[in-house]
Each structure stands twice: as structure tokens, then as C-alpha cells.
């Protein structure tokens, strides 16, 4: 199964990705997570990306396209993958199509999580993540069993630097201007289905699984 999950910041892409990869046994490719890892390890890529990510702007296409291409070529993606947060511009989508053509493979589906803007800022500023395994939590809607620590590995949960009200608001604007045209791009290819992301985490998962049947 080769999938893309699309939606504005805070829509629930990462949360739903965890459920999808478990069901279909495919790797989760989050360009945001790869960038955050590179930033924390201060790699060359991390140094180039840091300012964009922290301001809530898009990292230049050539950098992220290279990240995605390299990742898709890895052995564990042979039978499928879930792309989360990539592509984010039409140029990235065109580059992805070209890469998949070269590899002789097709996308199966694009999941579009549709959420009212009012929910997004609240969800993002109450988001916490585990720096060790990447798992996402929420202070209000998806709290860990013990406050402040990851259920799976006990690491202390952190807040993303870009999850402030101001940066999230900017990221939503960037999404509307630069990423939302991908909804029509993939709808025209007959790949896209919409789910209502304002429902509970469990209900959204159910809708996604139905759409993937
Ligand atoms: P994205 O990857 O799209 O930015 P996340 O999956 O990280 O979004 O979700 C954003 C925040 O909202 C997280 O803290 C997550 O636990 C929470 N969340 C995700 N889906 C829902 C939902 N359906 N209802 C309420 N909170 C949610
Ligand atoms: P969210 O979906 O919650 O906004 P992500 O983890 O997907 O978060 O992305 C965080 C940040 O990483 C983005 O705001 C952007 O700066 C950068 N980023 C991630 N993926 C891409 C991409 N495909 N193109 C450009 N920038 C990206």
C-alpha cells in the first residue's frame, strides 16, 4: 500500500499515521520528523532547515524532495509506505510523480484530513511529543497514562518549538496557500478521499480504514 496523508497542521496526520502503519505494516515517512531529527543533531541539512521550520515556513523544495527520494529508495519501502507531510507543494508532488514513474510504481490512495481551522490551533498548542520514539500526545485529547512521560519508553515529553499560537497560525496560512492545491491535484488523479478530522481520534481512524478498503 503506497499512501499519502494530507491535512493542515494539527489535523491529526501523525496520530492517524501511527494506526495506519500498524495495520498495513508499512513505514511512516514524516519529512517533519526527519527535519526535526536533523535539527536536533545539528547536521548540515538541519542547519539549512532550522530557521524555516522554527518560523513555520516551508523548507525549500530541493532539500525536502531529496529527503523523500532517498527515503523511498530504502529497502523497507519496497512493499509500500505512508508519506506524512510530503508533498507540500505542487512542485514536490510533480517531483514525487516523476520519482515513482522512474521506479515503476504508483500511489494507491491519498487521505485528506479535513478539519475546521478553529480546532487546529488548539490541538497544536496542546500537542506534546516523545523525543525518543516520535509518538504524539495531547494534553487535552490524548494524554499519556502518566503526566509528562511517554507510555512506550518513559522519556520526558516535549513541546515542539513551532507549536506556539503565532507559528501555528502562520503554518495554517502557508498550508492554505501552498499545500491545499494538492487536494485538487490528487482528486484529479482519482486518488483522493476525504475524512472528517473534527471527529474523535477513533472515529477518524475508522473512516480512514473504510476509505482504504
Ligand atoms: P499533524 O501531524 O496533522 O500536525 P497530530 O497528529 O500531531 O497532527 O495531531 C495534533 C494534535 O492533536 C496532537 O496533540 C494529537 O494528539 C491531537 N489530535 C489528533 N487527532 C485528534 C482528534 N481527532 N481529536 C482531538 N485531538 C486530536
Ligand atoms: P505539521 O503537519 O504539524 O505542520 P510537520 O512535522 O509535517 O508538521 O512539519 C513541520 C515543519 O517542517 C513544517 O512547518 C515545515 O517547516 C517543515 N516541513 C516538513 N515537511 C516539509 C515539506 N514537505 N516541505 C517543506 N517543508 C516541510
CSV table of C-alpha atoms and ligand atoms in Angstrom, one decimal:
chain,number,residue,atom,x,y,z
A,1,UNK,CA,0.0,0.0,0.0
A,2,UNK,CA,1.5,3.3,-1.1
A,3,UNK,CA,-0.2,6.2,0.7
A,4,UNK,CA,-0.1,9.9,1.3
A,5,UNK,CA,-1.8,11.6,4.3
A,6,UNK,CA,-2.7,15.2,3.7
A,7,UNK,CA,-4.1,17.9,6.0
A,8,UNK,CA,-3.3,21.1,7.7
A,9,UNK,CA,-1.0,21.4,10.8
A,10,UNK,CA,-2.7,19.8,13.8
A,11,UNK,CA,-5.2,17.9,11.6
A,12,UNK,CA,-4.1,14.5,13.1
A,13,UNK,CA,-1.8,13.2,10.3
A,14,UNK,CA,0.9,11.9,12.6
A,15,UNK,CA,-1.7,10.4,15.0
A,16,UNK,CA,-3.6,8.6,12.3
A,17,UNK,CA,-0.3,7.6,10.6
A,18,UNK,CA,0.6,5.5,13.7
A,19,UNK,CA,-2.6,3.5,13.3
A,20,UNK,CA,-2.3,3.1,9.5
A,21,UNK,CA,1.3,1.8,9.6
A,22,UNK,CA,0.5,-0.7,12.3
A,23,UNK,CA,-2.5,-2.1,10.3
A,24,UNK,CA,-0.7,-2.3,6.9
A,25,UNK,CA,2.8,-2.9,8.2
A,26,UNK,CA,4.4,-0.1,6.2
A,27,UNK,CA,7.0,2.5,7.2
A,28,UNK,CA,5.9,6.0,8.2
A,29,UNK,CA,7.8,8.7,6.4
A,30,UNK,CA,7.4,12.1,8.1
A,31,UNK,CA,9.5,14.8,6.5
A,32,UNK,CA,8.8,17.0,9.5
A,33,UNK,CA,10.2,14.3,11.8
A,34,UNK,CA,13.3,13.8,9.7
A,35,UNK,CA,13.9,17.5,9.7
A,36,UNK,CA,13.5,17.8,13.4
A,37,UNK,CA,15.9,15.0,14.0
A,38,UNK,CA,18.5,16.7,11.7
A,39,UNK,CA,18.0,20.0,13.5
A,40,UNK,CA,18.5,18.4,16.9
A,41,UNK,CA,21.6,16.6,15.7
A,42,UNK,CA,22.9,19.8,14.0
A,43,UNK,CA,23.6,18.1,10.7
A,44,UNK,CA,24.3,20.2,7.5
A,45,UNK,CA,20.7,19.6,6.5
A,46,UNK,CA,19.5,20.5,10.0
A,47,UNK,CA,21.4,23.8,9.9
A,48,UNK,CA,19.9,24.7,6.5
A,49,UNK,CA,16.3,23.8,7.6
A,50,UNK,CA,16.3,25.2,11.2
A,51,UNK,CA,15.2,28.7,10.5
A,52,UNK,CA,12.4,27.7,8.1
A,53,UNK,CA,11.0,25.1,10.5
A,54,UNK,CA,11.1,27.3,13.5
A,55,UNK,CA,9.3,30.2,11.7
A,56,UNK,CA,6.7,27.8,10.3
A,57,UNK,CA,7.8,28.4,6.7
A,58,UNK,CA,8.3,25.6,4.1
A,59,UNK,CA,11.9,24.3,3.7
A,60,UNK,CA,13.0,24.7,0.1
A,61,UNK,CA,11.6,22.1,-2.3
A,62,UNK,CA,15.0,20.7,-3.4
A,63,UNK,CA,16.0,19.8,0.2
A,64,UNK,CA,12.8,18.0,1.0
A,65,UNK,CA,12.5,16.3,-2.3
A,66,UNK,CA,15.9,14.8,-1.8
A,67,UNK,CA,15.0,13.6,1.7
A,68,UNK,CA,11.8,11.9,0.4
A,69,UNK,CA,13.6,10.4,-2.6
A,70,UNK,CA,16.4,8.9,-0.5
A,71,UNK,CA,13.9,7.5,2.0
A,72,UNK,CA,11.6,5.9,-0.6
A,73,UNK,CA,14.5,4.1,-2.2
A,74,UNK,CA,15.3,2.2,1.0
A,75,UNK,CA,14.6,-1.5,1.2
A,76,UNK,CA,11.8,-1.2,3.8
A,77,UNK,CA,9.7,0.8,1.3
A,78,UNK,CA,9.7,-1.9,-1.3
A,79,UNK,CA,6.1,-3.0,-0.5
A,80,UNK,CA,4.7,0.3,0.5
A,81,UNK,CA,4.9,3.4,2.6
A,82,UNK,CA,2.9,6.2,4.1
A,83,UNK,CA,4.1,9.8,3.3
A,84,UNK,CA,3.1,12.3,6.0
A,85,UNK,CA,3.8,16.0,5.4
A,86,UNK,CA,5.2,15.3,1.9
A,87,UNK,CA,4.5,16.5,-0.7
A,88,UNK,CA,3.6,20.0,0.5
A,89,UNK,CA,3.8,22.0,-2.8
A,90,UNK,CA,2.7,21.2,-6.3
A,91,UNK,CA,6.4,21.2,-7.3
A,92,UNK,CA,7.1,18.5,-4.7
A,93,UNK,CA,4.1,16.5,-5.9
A,94,UNK,CA,5.4,16.7,-9.5
A,95,UNK,CA,8.8,15.6,-8.4
A,96,UNK,CA,7.3,12.7,-6.5
A,97,UNK,CA,5.3,11.6,-9.5
A,98,UNK,CA,8.5,11.6,-11.6
A,99,UNK,CA,10.4,9.6,-9.0
A,100,UNK,CA,7.6,7.0,-8.7
A,101,UNK,CA,7.4,6.7,-12.5
A,102,UNK,CA,11.1,6.1,-12.6
A,103,UNK,CA,10.7,3.3,-10.0
A,104,UNK,CA,7.7,1.9,-12.0
A,105,UNK,CA,5.3,2.2,-9.0
A,106,UNK,CA,2.0,4.0,-8.4
A,107,UNK,CA,0.3,5.6,-5.4
A,108,UNK,CA,-2.7,3.7,-4.2
A,109,UNK,CA,-4.6,6.4,-2.2
A,110,UNK,CA,-4.3,9.9,-0.8
A,111,UNK,CA,-6.1,10.5,2.5
A,112,UNK,CA,-7.2,14.1,3.0
A,113,UNK,CA,-8.0,15.0,6.7
A,114,UNK,CA,-10.4,17.9,6.6
A,115,UNK,CA,-10.6,19.9,9.8
A,116,UNK,CA,-12.2,23.2,10.7
A,117,UNK,CA,-9.5,25.9,11.3
A,118,UNK,CA,-10.8,26.6,14.8
A,119,UNK,CA,-9.7,23.2,16.1
A,120,UNK,CA,-6.2,23.3,14.6
A,121,UNK,CA,-4.5,26.0,16.8
A,122,UNK,CA,-5.9,24.5,20.0
A,123,UNK,CA,-4.8,21.0,19.1
A,124,UNK,CA,-1.3,22.1,18.1
A,125,UNK,CA,-0.6,24.2,21.1
A,126,UNK,CA,-1.6,21.3,23.4
A,127,UNK,CA,0.4,18.8,21.5
A,128,UNK,CA,3.4,17.1,23.1
A,129,UNK,CA,5.8,14.5,21.6
A,130,UNK,CA,8.3,11.9,22.7
A,131,UNK,CA,11.8,12.9,21.5
A,132,UNK,CA,12.8,9.2,21.7
A,133,UNK,CA,10.2,7.5,19.6
A,134,UNK,CA,8.3,10.4,18.0
A,135,UNK,CA,4.9,9.4,19.4
A,136,UNK,CA,2.4,12.3,19.6
A,137,UNK,CA,0.2,13.1,22.6
A,138,UNK,CA,-2.2,15.8,23.6
A,139,UNK,CA,-2.7,17.4,27.0
A,140,UNK,CA,-6.5,17.6,26.4
A,141,UNK,CA,-7.4,15.0,23.8
A,142,UNK,CA,-4.8,12.2,24.0
A,143,UNK,CA,-3.0,12.4,27.3
A,144,UNK,CA,-0.3,9.9,28.3
A,145,UNK,CA,-1.0,7.5,31.1
A,146,UNK,CA,1.5,9.3,33.4
A,147,UNK,CA,1.7,13.1,33.1
A,148,UNK,CA,4.6,14.3,31.0
A,149,UNK,CA,6.1,10.9,30.1
A,150,UNK,CA,5.8,8.6,27.0
A,151,UNK,CA,3.7,5.5,27.6
A,152,UNK,CA,6.0,3.4,25.5
A,153,UNK,CA,9.5,4.3,26.6
A,154,UNK,CA,9.2,6.6,29.7
A,155,UNK,CA,11.0,9.5,28.0
A,156,UNK,CA,10.0,13.0,29.1
A,157,UNK,CA,7.6,14.6,26.6
A,158,UNK,CA,8.4,17.8,24.9
A,159,UNK,CA,6.6,20.6,23.1
A,160,UNK,CA,7.7,21.5,19.6
A,161,UNK,CA,9.3,24.9,19.2
A,162,UNK,CA,7.0,25.6,16.3
A,163,UNK,CA,3.8,24.8,18.2
A,164,UNK,CA,3.2,28.3,19.5
A,165,UNK,CA,-0.1,30.1,18.6
A,166,UNK,CA,1.8,32.6,16.3
A,167,UNK,CA,3.8,30.0,14.4
A,168,UNK,CA,0.8,27.6,14.1
A,169,UNK,CA,-1.3,30.4,12.7
A,170,UNK,CA,1.4,31.1,10.1
A,171,UNK,CA,1.7,27.4,9.3
A,172,UNK,CA,-2.0,27.2,8.6
A,173,UNK,CA,-1.7,30.2,6.2
A,174,UNK,CA,1.2,28.5,4.5
A,175,UNK,CA,-0.8,25.3,4.2
A,176,UNK,CA,-3.8,27.2,2.6
A,177,UNK,CA,-1.6,29.0,0.1
A,178,UNK,CA,0.9,26.3,-0.8
A,179,UNK,CA,-0.3,22.9,0.2
A,180,UNK,CA,-4.1,22.9,-0.2
A,181,UNK,CA,-3.8,23.0,-4.1
A,182,UNK,CA,-2.7,19.4,-3.7
A,183,UNK,CA,-6.2,18.4,-2.8
A,184,UNK,CA,-7.4,19.1,-6.4
A,185,UNK,CA,-4.1,17.8,-7.8
A,186,UNK,CA,-4.8,14.3,-6.3
A,187,UNK,CA,-8.5,14.5,-6.7
A,188,UNK,CA,-8.0,14.9,-10.5
A,189,UNK,CA,-5.9,11.8,-10.4
A,190,UNK,CA,-8.8,9.9,-8.8
A,191,UNK,CA,-6.7,9.0,-5.7
A,192,UNK,CA,-8.1,11.3,-3.0
A,193,UNK,CA,-10.7,10.6,-0.4
A,194,UNK,CA,-11.8,13.0,2.4
A,195,UNK,CA,-12.3,12.2,6.1
A,196,UNK,CA,-13.8,14.5,8.7
A,197,UNK,CA,-10.9,15.2,11.1
A,198,UNK,CA,-13.0,17.1,13.6
A,199,UNK,CA,-14.3,13.8,15.0
A,200,UNK,CA,-12.6,11.8,17.7
A,201,UNK,CA,-9.3,10.1,17.0
A,202,UNK,CA,-11.0,6.6,17.0
A,203,UNK,CA,-13.8,7.8,14.6
A,204,UNK,CA,-11.3,9.3,12.2
A,205,UNK,CA,-9.3,6.1,12.2
A,206,UNK,CA,-12.4,4.1,11.4
A,207,UNK,CA,-13.3,6.5,8.5
A,208,UNK,CA,-9.7,6.1,7.1
A,209,UNK,CA,-9.8,2.3,7.3
A,210,UNK,CA,-13.1,2.3,5.5
A,211,UNK,CA,-11.7,4.5,2.7
A,212,UNK,CA,-8.7,2.2,2.3
A,213,UNK,CA,-10.8,-1.0,1.9
B,1,LIG,P1,-0.5,16.7,12.4
B,1,LIG,O1,0.5,15.6,12.2
B,1,LIG,O2,-1.5,16.7,11.4
B,1,LIG,O3,0.1,18.0,12.6
B,1,LIG,P2,-1.1,15.4,15.0
B,1,LIG,O4,-1.4,14.0,14.7
B,1,LIG,O5,0.3,15.7,15.6
B,1,LIG,O6,-1.3,16.4,13.7
B,1,LIG,O7,-2.2,16.0,16.0
B,1,LIG,C1,-2.2,17.3,16.5
B,1,LIG,C2,-2.6,17.2,18.0
B,1,LIG,O8,-4.0,17.0,18.1
B,1,LIG,C3,-1.9,16.1,18.8
B,1,LIG,O9,-1.6,16.6,20.1
B,1,LIG,C4,-2.9,14.9,18.7
B,1,LIG,O10,-2.8,14.1,19.9
B,1,LIG,C5,-4.2,15.7,18.7
B,1,LIG,N1,-5.2,15.0,17.9
B,1,LIG,C6,-5.1,14.3,16.8
B,1,LIG,N2,-6.2,13.9,16.3
B,1,LIG,C7,-7.2,14.4,17.1
B,1,LIG,C8,-8.6,14.3,17.1
B,1,LIG,N3,-9.3,13.6,16.2
B,1,LIG,N4,-9.3,14.9,18.1
B,1,LIG,C9,-8.6,15.6,19.1
B,1,LIG,N5,-7.3,15.7,19.1
B,1,LIG,C10,-6.6,15.1,18.1
B,2,LIG,P1,2.6,19.8,10.8
B,2,LIG,O1,1.9,18.9,9.8
B,2,LIG,O2,2.1,19.7,12.1
B,2,LIG,O3,2.7,21.2,10.3
B,2,LIG,P2,5.3,18.6,10.2
B,2,LIG,O4,6.0,17.9,11.2
B,2,LIG,O5,4.8,17.9,9.0
B,2,LIG,O6,4.1,19.4,10.9
B,2,LIG,O7,6.2,19.8,9.6
B,2,LIG,C1,6.9,20.7,10.5
B,2,LIG,C2,7.7,21.7,9.6
B,2,LIG,O8,8.7,21.0,8.9
B,2,LIG,C3,6.9,22.5,8.6
B,2,LIG,O9,6.3,23.6,9.2
B,2,LIG,C4,8.0,22.9,7.6
B,2,LIG,O10,8.8,23.9,8.1
B,2,LIG,C5,8.9,21.6,7.6
B,2,LIG,N1,8.5,20.7,6.6
B,2,LIG,C6,8.0,19.4,6.8
B,2,LIG,N2,7.8,18.8,5.6
B,2,LIG,C7,8.0,19.7,4.6
B,2,LIG,C8,7.9,19.7,3.2
B,2,LIG,N3,7.4,18.6,2.6
B,2,LIG,N4,8.2,20.8,2.5
B,2,LIG,C9,8.7,21.9,3.2
B,2,LIG,N5,8.8,22.0,4.5
B,2,LIG,C10,8.5,20.9,5.2
